[in-house]
Tab-separated table of C-alpha atoms and ligand atoms in Angstrom:
chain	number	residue	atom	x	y	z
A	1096	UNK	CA	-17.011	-11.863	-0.441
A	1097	UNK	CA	-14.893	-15.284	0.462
A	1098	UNK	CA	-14.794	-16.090	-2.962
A	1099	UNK	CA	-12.560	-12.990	-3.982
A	1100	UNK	CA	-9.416	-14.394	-5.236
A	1101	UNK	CA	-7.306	-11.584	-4.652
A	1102	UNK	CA	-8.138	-11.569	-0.889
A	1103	UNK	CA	-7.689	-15.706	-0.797
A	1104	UNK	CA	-4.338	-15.207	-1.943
A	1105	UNK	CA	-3.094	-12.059	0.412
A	1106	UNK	CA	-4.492	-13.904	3.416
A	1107	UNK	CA	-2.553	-16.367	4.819
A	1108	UNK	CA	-5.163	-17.042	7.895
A	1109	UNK	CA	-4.077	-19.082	10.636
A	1110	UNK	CA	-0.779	-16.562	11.345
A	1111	UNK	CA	-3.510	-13.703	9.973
A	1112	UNK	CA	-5.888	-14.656	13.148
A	1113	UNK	CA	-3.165	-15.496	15.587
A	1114	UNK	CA	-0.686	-12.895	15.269
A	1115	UNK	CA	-0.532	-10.554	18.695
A	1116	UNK	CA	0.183	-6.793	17.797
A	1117	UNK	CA	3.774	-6.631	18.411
A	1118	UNK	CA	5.198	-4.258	21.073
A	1119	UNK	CA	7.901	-1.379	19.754
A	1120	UNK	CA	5.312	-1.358	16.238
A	1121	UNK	CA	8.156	-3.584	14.168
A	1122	UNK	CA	11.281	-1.784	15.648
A	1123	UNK	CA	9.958	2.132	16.204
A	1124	UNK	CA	8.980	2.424	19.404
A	1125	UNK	CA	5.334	4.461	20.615
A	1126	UNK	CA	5.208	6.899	22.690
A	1127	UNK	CA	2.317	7.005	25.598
A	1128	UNK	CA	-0.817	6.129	24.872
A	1129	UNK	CA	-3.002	9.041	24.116
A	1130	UNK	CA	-5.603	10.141	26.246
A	1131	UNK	CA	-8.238	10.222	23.707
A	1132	UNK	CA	-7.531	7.277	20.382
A	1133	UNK	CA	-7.748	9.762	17.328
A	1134	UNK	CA	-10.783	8.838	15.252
A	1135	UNK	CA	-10.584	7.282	11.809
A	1136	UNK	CA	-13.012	7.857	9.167
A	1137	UNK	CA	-13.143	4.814	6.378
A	1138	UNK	CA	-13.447	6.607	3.372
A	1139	UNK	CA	-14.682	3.629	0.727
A	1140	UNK	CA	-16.318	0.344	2.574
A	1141	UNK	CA	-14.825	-1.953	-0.504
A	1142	UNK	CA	-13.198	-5.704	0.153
A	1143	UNK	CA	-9.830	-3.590	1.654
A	1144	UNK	CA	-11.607	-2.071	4.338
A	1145	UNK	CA	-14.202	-4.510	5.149
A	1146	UNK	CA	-11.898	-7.229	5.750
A	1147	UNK	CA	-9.245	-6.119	6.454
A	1148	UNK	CA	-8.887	-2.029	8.155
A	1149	UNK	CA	-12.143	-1.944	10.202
A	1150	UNK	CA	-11.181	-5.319	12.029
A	1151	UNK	CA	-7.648	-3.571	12.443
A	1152	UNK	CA	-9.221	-0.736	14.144
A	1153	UNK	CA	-10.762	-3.081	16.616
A	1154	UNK	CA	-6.849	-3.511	17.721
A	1155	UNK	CA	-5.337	-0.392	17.768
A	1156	UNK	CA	-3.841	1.362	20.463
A	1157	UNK	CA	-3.586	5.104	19.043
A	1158	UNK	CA	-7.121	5.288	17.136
A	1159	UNK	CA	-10.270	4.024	16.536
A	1160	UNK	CA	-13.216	4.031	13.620
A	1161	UNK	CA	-14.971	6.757	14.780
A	1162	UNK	CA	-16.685	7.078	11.024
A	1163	UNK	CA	-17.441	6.722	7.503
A	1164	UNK	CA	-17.534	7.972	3.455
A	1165	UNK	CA	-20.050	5.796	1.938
A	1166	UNK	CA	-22.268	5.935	-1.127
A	1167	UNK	CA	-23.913	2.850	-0.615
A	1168	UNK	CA	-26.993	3.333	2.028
A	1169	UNK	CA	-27.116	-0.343	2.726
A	1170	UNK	CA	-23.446	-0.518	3.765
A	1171	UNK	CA	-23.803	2.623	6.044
A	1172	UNK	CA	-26.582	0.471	8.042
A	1173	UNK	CA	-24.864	-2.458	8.173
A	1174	UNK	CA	-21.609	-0.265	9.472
A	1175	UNK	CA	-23.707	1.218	11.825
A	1176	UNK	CA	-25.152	-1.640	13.881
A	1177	UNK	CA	-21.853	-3.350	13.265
A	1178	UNK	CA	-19.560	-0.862	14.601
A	1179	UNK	CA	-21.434	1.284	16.893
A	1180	UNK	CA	-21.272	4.694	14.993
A	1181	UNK	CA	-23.436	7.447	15.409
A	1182	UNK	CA	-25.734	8.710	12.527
A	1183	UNK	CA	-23.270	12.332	12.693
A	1184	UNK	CA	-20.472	9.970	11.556
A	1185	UNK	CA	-21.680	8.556	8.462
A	1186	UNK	CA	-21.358	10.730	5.442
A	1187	UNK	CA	-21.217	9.934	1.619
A	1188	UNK	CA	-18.807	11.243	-1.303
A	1189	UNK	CA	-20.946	14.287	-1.461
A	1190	UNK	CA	-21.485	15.007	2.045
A	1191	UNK	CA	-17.705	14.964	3.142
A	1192	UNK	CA	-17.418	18.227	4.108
A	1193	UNK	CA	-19.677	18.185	6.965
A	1194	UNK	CA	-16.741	16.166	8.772
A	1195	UNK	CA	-15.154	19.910	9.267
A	1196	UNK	CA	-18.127	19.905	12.000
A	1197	UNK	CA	-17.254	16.441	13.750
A	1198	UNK	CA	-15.027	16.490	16.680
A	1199	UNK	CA	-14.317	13.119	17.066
A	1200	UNK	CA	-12.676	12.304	13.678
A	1201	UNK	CA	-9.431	13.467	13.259
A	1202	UNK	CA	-7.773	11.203	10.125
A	1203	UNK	CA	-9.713	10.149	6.858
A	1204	UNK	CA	-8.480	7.134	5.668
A	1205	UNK	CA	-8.745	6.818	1.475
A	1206	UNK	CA	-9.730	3.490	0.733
A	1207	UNK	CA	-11.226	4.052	-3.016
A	1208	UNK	CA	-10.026	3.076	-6.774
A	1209	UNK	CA	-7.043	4.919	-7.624
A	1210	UNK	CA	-7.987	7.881	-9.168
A	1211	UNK	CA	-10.575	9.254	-6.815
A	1212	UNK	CA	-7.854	8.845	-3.873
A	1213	UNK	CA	-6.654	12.917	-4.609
A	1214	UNK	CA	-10.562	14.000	-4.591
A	1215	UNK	CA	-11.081	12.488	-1.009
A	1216	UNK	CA	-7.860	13.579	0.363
A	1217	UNK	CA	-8.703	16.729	-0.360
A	1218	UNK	CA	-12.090	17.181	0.787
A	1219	UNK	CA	-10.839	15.757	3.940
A	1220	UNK	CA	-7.930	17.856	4.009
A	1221	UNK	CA	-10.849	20.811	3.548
A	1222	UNK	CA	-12.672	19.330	6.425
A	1223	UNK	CA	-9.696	19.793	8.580
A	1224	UNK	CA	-8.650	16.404	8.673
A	1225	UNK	CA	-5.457	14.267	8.552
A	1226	UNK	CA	-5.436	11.779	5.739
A	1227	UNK	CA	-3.967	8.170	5.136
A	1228	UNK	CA	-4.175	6.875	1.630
A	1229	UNK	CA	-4.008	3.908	0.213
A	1230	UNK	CA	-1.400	2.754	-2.247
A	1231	UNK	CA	-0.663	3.706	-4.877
A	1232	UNK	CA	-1.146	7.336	-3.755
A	1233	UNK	CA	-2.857	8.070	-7.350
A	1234	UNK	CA	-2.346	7.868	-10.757
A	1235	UNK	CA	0.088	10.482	-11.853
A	1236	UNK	CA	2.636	12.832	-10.287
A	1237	UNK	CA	0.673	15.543	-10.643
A	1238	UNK	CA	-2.164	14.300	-8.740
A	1239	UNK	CA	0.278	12.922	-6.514
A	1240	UNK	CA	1.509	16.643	-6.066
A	1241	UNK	CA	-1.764	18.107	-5.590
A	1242	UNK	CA	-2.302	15.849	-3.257
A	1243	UNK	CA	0.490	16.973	-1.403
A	1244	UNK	CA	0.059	20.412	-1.843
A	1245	UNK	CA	-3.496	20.772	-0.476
A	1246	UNK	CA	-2.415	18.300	2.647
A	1247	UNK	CA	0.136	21.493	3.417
A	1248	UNK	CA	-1.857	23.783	2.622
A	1249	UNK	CA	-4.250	22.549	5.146
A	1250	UNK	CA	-1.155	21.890	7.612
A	1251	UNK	CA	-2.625	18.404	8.005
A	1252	UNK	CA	-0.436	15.092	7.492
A	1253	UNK	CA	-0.341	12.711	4.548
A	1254	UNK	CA	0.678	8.818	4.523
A	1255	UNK	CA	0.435	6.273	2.798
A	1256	UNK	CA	-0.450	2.688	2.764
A	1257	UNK	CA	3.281	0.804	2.744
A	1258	UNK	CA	2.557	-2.130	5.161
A	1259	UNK	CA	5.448	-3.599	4.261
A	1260	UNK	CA	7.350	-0.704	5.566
A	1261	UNK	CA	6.720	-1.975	8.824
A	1262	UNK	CA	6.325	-6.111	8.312
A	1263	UNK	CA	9.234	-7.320	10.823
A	1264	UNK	CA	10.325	-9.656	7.900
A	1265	UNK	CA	11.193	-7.309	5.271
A	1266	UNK	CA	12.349	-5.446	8.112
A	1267	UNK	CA	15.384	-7.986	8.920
A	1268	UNK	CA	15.918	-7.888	5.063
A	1269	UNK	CA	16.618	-4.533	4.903
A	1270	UNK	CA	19.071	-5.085	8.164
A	1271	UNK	CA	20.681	-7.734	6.280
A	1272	UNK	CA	21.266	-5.796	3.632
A	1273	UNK	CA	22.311	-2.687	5.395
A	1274	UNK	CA	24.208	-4.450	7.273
A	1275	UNK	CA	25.813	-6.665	4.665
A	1276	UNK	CA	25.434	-9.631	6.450
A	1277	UNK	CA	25.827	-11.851	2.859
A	1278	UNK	CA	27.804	-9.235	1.506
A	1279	UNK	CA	27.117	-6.347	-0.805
A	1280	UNK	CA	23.807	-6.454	-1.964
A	1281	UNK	CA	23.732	-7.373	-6.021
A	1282	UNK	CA	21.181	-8.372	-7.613
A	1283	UNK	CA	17.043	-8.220	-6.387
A	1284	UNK	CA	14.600	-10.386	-7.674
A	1285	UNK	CA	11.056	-9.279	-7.196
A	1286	UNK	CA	7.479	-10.746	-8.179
A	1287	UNK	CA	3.948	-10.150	-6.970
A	1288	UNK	CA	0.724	-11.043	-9.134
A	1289	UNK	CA	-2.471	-12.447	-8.999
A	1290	UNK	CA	-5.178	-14.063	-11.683
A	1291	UNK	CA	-7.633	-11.031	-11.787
A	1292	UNK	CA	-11.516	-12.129	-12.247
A	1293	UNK	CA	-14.129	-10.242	-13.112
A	1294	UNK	CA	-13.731	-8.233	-16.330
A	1295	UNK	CA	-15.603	-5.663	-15.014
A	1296	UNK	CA	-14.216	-4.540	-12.110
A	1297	UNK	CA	-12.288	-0.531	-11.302
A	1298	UNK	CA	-8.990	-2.595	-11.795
A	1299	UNK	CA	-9.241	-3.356	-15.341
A	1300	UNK	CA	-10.376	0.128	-16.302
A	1301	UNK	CA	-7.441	2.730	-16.942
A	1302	UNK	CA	-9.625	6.059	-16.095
A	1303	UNK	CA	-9.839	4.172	-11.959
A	1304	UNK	CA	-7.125	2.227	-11.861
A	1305	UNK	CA	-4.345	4.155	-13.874
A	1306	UNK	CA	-2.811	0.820	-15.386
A	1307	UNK	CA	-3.118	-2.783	-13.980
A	1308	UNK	CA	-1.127	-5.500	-12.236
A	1309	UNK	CA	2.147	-2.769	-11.927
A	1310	UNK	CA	0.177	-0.416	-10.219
A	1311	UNK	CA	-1.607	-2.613	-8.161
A	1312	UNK	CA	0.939	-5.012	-7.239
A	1313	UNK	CA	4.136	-4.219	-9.069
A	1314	UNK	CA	4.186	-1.325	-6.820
A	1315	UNK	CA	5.011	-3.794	-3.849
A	1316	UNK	CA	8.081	-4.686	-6.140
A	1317	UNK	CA	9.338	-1.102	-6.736
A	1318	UNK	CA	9.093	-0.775	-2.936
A	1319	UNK	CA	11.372	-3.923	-2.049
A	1320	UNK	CA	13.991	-2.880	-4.346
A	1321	UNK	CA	13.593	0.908	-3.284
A	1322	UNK	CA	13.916	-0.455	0.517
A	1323	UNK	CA	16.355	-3.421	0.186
A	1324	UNK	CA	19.070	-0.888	-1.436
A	1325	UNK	CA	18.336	2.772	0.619
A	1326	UNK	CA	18.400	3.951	-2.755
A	1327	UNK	CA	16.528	5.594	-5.862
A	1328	UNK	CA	16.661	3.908	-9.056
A	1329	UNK	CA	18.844	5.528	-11.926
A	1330	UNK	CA	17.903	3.716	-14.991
A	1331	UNK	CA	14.560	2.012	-15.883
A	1332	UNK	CA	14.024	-0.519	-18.583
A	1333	UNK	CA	10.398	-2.076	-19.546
A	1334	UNK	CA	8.599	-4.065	-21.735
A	1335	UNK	CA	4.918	-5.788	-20.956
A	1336	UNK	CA	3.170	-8.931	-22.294
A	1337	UNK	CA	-0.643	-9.224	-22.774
A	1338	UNK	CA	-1.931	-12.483	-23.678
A	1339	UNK	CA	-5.319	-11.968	-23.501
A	1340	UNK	CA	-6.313	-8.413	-25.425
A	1341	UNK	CA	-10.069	-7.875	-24.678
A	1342	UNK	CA	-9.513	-8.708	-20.671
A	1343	UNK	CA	-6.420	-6.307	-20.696
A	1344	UNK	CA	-7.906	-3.760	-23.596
A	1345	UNK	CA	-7.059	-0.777	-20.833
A	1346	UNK	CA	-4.356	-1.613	-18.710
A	1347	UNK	CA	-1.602	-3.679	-18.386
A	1348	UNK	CA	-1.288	-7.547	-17.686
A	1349	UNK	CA	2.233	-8.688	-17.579
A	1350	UNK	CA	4.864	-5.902	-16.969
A	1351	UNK	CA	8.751	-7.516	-16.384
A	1352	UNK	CA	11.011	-4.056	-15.638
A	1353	UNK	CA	14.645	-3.677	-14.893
A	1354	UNK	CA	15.894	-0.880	-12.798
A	1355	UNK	CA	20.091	0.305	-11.648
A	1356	UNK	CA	20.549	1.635	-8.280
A	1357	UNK	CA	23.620	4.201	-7.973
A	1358	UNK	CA	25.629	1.828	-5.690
A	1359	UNK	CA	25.565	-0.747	-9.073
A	1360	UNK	CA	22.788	-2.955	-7.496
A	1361	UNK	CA	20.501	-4.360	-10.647
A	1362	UNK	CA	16.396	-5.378	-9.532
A	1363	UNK	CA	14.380	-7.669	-11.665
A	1364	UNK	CA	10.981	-7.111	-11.360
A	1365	UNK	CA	7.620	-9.252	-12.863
A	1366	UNK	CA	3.939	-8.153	-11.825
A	1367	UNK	CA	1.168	-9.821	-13.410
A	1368	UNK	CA	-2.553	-9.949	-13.654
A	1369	UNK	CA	-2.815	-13.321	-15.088
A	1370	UNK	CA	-0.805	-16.025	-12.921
A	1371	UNK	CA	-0.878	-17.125	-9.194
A	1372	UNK	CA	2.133	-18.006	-7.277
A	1373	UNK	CA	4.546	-15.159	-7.732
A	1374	UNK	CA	4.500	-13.007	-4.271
A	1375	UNK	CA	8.427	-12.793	-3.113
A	1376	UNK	CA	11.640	-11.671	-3.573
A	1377	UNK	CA	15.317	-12.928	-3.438
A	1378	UNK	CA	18.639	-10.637	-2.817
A	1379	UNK	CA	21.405	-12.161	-4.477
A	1380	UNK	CA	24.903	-10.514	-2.567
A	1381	UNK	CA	28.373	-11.264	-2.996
A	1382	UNK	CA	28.994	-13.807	-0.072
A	1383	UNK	CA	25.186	-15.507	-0.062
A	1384	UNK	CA	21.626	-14.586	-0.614
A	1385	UNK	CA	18.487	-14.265	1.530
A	1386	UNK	CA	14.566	-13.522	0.585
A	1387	UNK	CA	10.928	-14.047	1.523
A	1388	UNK	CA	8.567	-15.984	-0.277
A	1389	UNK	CA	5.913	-15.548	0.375
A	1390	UNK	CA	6.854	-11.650	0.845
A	1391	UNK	CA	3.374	-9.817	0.405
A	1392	UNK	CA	0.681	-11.809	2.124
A	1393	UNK	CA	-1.229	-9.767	5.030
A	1394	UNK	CA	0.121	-12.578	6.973
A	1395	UNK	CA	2.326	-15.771	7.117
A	1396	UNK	CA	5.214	-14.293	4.934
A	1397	UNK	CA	8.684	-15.830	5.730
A	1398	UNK	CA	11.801	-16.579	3.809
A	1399	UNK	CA	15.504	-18.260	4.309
A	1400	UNK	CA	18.790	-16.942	4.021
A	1401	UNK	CA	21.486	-18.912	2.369
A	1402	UNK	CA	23.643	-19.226	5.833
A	1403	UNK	CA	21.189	-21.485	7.400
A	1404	UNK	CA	18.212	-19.282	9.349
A	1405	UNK	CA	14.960	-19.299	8.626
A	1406	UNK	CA	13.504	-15.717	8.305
A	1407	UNK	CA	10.033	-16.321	10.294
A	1408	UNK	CA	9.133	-13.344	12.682
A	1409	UNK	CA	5.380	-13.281	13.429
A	1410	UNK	CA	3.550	-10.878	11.616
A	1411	UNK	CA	1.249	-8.319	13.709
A	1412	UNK	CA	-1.797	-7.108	11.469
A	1413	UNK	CA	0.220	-4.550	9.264
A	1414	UNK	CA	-3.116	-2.993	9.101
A	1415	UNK	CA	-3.193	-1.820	12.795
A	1416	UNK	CA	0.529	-1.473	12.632
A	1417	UNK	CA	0.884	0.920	9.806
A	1418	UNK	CA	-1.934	2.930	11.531
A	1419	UNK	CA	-0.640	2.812	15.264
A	1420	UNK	CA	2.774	4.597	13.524
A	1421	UNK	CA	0.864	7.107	11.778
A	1422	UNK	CA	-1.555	8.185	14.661
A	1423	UNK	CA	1.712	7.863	16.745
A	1424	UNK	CA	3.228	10.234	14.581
A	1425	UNK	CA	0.189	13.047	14.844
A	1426	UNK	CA	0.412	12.676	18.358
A	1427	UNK	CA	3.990	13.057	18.725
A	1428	UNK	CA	4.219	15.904	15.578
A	1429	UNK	CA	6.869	13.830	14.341
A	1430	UNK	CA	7.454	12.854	10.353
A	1431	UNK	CA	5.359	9.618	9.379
A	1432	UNK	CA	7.774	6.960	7.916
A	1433	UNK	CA	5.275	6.530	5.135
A	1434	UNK	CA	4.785	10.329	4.028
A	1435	UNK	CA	2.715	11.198	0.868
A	1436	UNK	CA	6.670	12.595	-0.205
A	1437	UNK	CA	7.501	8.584	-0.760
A	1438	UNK	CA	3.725	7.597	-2.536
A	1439	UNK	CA	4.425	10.388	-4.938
A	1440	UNK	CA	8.242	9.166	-6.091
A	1441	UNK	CA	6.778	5.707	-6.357
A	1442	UNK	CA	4.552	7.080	-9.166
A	1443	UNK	CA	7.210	8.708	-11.025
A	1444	UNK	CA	9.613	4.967	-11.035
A	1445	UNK	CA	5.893	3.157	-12.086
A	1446	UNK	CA	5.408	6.052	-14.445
A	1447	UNK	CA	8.952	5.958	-15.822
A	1448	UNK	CA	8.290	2.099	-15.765
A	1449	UNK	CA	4.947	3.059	-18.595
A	1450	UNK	CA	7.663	5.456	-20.552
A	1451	UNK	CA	10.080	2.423	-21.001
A	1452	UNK	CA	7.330	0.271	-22.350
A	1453	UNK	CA	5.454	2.991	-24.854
A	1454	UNK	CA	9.055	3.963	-26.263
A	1455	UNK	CA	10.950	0.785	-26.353
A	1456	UNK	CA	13.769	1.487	-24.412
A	1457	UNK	CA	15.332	2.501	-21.284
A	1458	UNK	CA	14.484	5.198	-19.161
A	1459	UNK	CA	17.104	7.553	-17.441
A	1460	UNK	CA	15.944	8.607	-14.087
A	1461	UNK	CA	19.133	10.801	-13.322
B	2779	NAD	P1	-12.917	-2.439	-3.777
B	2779	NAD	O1	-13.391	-2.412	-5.178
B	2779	NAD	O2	-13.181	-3.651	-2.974
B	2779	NAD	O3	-13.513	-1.182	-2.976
B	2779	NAD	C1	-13.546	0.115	-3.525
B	2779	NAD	C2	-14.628	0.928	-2.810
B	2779	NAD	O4	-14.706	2.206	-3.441
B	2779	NAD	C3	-16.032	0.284	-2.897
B	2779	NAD	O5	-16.669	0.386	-1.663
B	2779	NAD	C4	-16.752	1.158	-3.927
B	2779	NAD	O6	-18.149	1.225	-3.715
B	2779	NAD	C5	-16.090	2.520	-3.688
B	2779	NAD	N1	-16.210	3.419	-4.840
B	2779	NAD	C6	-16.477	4.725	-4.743
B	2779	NAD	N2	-16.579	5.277	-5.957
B	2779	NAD	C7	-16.361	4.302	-6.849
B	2779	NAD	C8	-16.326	4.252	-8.285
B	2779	NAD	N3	-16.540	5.362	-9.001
B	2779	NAD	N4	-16.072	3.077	-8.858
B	2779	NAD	C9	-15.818	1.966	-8.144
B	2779	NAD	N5	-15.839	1.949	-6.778
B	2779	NAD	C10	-16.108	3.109	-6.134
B	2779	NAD	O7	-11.359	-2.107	-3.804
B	2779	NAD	P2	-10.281	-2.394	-2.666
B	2779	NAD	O8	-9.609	-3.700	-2.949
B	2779	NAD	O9	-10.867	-2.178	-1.330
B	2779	NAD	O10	-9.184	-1.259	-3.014
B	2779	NAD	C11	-9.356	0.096	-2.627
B	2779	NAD	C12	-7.975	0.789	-2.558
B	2779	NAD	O11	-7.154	0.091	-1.637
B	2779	NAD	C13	-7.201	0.802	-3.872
B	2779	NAD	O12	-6.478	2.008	-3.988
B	2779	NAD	C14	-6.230	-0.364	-3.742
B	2779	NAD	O13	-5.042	-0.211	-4.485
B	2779	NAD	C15	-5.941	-0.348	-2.255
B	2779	NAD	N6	-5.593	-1.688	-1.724
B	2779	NAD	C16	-4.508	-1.803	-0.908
B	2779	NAD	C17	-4.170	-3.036	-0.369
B	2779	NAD	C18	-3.019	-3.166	0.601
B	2779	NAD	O14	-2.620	-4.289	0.908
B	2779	NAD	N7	-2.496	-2.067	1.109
B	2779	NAD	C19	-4.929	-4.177	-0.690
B	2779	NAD	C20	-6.054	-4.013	-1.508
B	2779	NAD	C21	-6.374	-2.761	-2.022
């Protein structure tokens, strides 16, 4: 499991290990502890969730894993012993529905490839259950949409998996640019890849994955820009590069993408499959610039501003961060800052981003 390359590079892990939870959850403040932590059933017990949500749920103020979705029978031993759960709370992909029966989980969290994220979320949302997915929500908007739709239905709450909705740095980015410390924001810069291994793996096939490095990491991108301006883009232009055909026979490798914002502000955007190294982003603005690179780590991500400061906040695990705000938000029946309404628009840009490509040309959004 060490030796996966993707999780070497996202894990920055002395400030990983080290970092406290932050009080006030990265500038939104929690309301009282509950009386009873809501229970959190891992739905997928890949690399994500192993190493990275379970230990989060060890921290967490609001919730707790109180269960899981696996189809593995080893894995559901090994969770077992490991986390103290009860043989009730272990279910597989076919055995879901019991869940409608078990009191102590309230919130499936969707931790699968891509395109079996909508099937989960709605047996969960069947079972009575709230559900947080991971990103990207799925792999079109009409999934996305059903998605949504059957959440309502249920009257249960959606989120999704934006940590970097809530990492402190990006955080003082967006302040800076609200704020217009530098100026008016205009120009973004923003890159995020990995080199993918195995050949054989969900990522690298279209029918899980929905398309490659952009919708695995080029997402991050799309969010920066989206977050850095306040805005929705207008305009979309695309064009990928594959340099190796048989690897990248399904999806995409290389995708470089230009997007307008209404206020005039112009992102440029790389996400690849096939390089290590790119994981940041610069804002160019009229008086000065500022940026974080490394941006998309799970920890250690800092950056510099051209007026002197270095941007360096510790980073709590955005794991147990983005989950304390959700859980916070059931509690409180307030609107989750990450709602399945901002997965599915992110779709429609990457999608728009796959129209630009296939056709050659730019894509109007307005
Ligand atoms: P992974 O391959 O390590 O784990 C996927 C899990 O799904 C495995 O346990 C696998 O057994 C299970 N699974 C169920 N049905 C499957 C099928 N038909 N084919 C393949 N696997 C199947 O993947 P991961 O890295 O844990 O990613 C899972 C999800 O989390 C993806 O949507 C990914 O985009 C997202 N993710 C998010 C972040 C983040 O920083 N937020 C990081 C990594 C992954």
């Amino acid at each position: 499991m060490s030796q996966n390359p993707r999780r070497q590079f996202l894990t920055h892990s002395a400030a990983l290990a080290a970092a406290p939870l932050l009080a006030g959850l990265a500038g939104r403040a929690l309301g009282q502890a509950p009386a009873r932590k809501l229970g959190v059933a891992l739905c997928g017990l890949g690399n994500l969730s192993t190493n990275q949500i379970a230990p989060a749920l060890l921290k967490t103020r609001n919730c707790r894993l109180a269960g899981i979705v696996t189809g593995t029978p080893s894995k559901a031993e090994e969770w077992k012993k490991k986390y103290g759960l009860a043989d009730k709370s272990v279910y597989d992909y076919k055995t879901m529905h019991r869940m409608a029966d078990n009191k102590d989980i309230d919130i499936v969290y969707v931790v699968t490839p891509n395109s079996l994220h909508l099937e989960h979320a709605l047996a969960a949302a069947a079972a009575g259950k709230h559900v947080f997915c991971e990103k990207p929500m799925e792999i079109t908007v009409e999934r996305c949409q059903q998605m949504l739709d059957g959440l309502k239905k249920a009257g249960k709450m959606l989120g999704v998996g934006y940590r970097c909705q809530f990492e402190p740095n990006h955080l003082e980015c967006v302040r800076l640019a609200k704020e217009k410390v530098l100026g008016d924001v205009k120009v973004i810069d923003a890159n995020f890849g990995f080199a993918i291994g195995d050949p054989t793996q969900w990522r690298l096939k279209r029918e899980l994955a929905g398309g490659g490095s952009l919708m695995d990491v080029g997402i991050y991108c799309l969010q920066t820009t989206r977050m850095i301006t306040g805005e929705d883009p207008v305009w979309i232009n695309a064009a990928e590069v594959k340099t190796d055909a048989v690897k990248f026979k399904e999806v995409d490798e290389t995708v470089m993408w230009q997007t307008k914002f209404p206020s005039g502000v112009v992102a440029n955007c790389v996400s690849t499959y096939s390089a290590n190294g790119l994981a940041g982003f610069r804002v160019a603005a009229s008086r000065g610039w500022f940026g974080l690179d490394p941006a998309y780590f799970y920890g250690g991500n800092r950056g510099r501003r051209s007026d002197g400061p270095e941007i360096n906040i510790p980073v709590a695990d955005q794991f147990a961060t983005e989950l304390e705000e959700f859980t916070d938000a059931i509690i409180n029946k307030r609107p989750t800052k990450v709602p399945g309404e901002m997965g599915l628009q992110d779709v429609k840009y990457l999608t728009a981003i796959y129209e630009s490509i296939k056709k050659g040309r730019p894509v109007s959004l307005s």
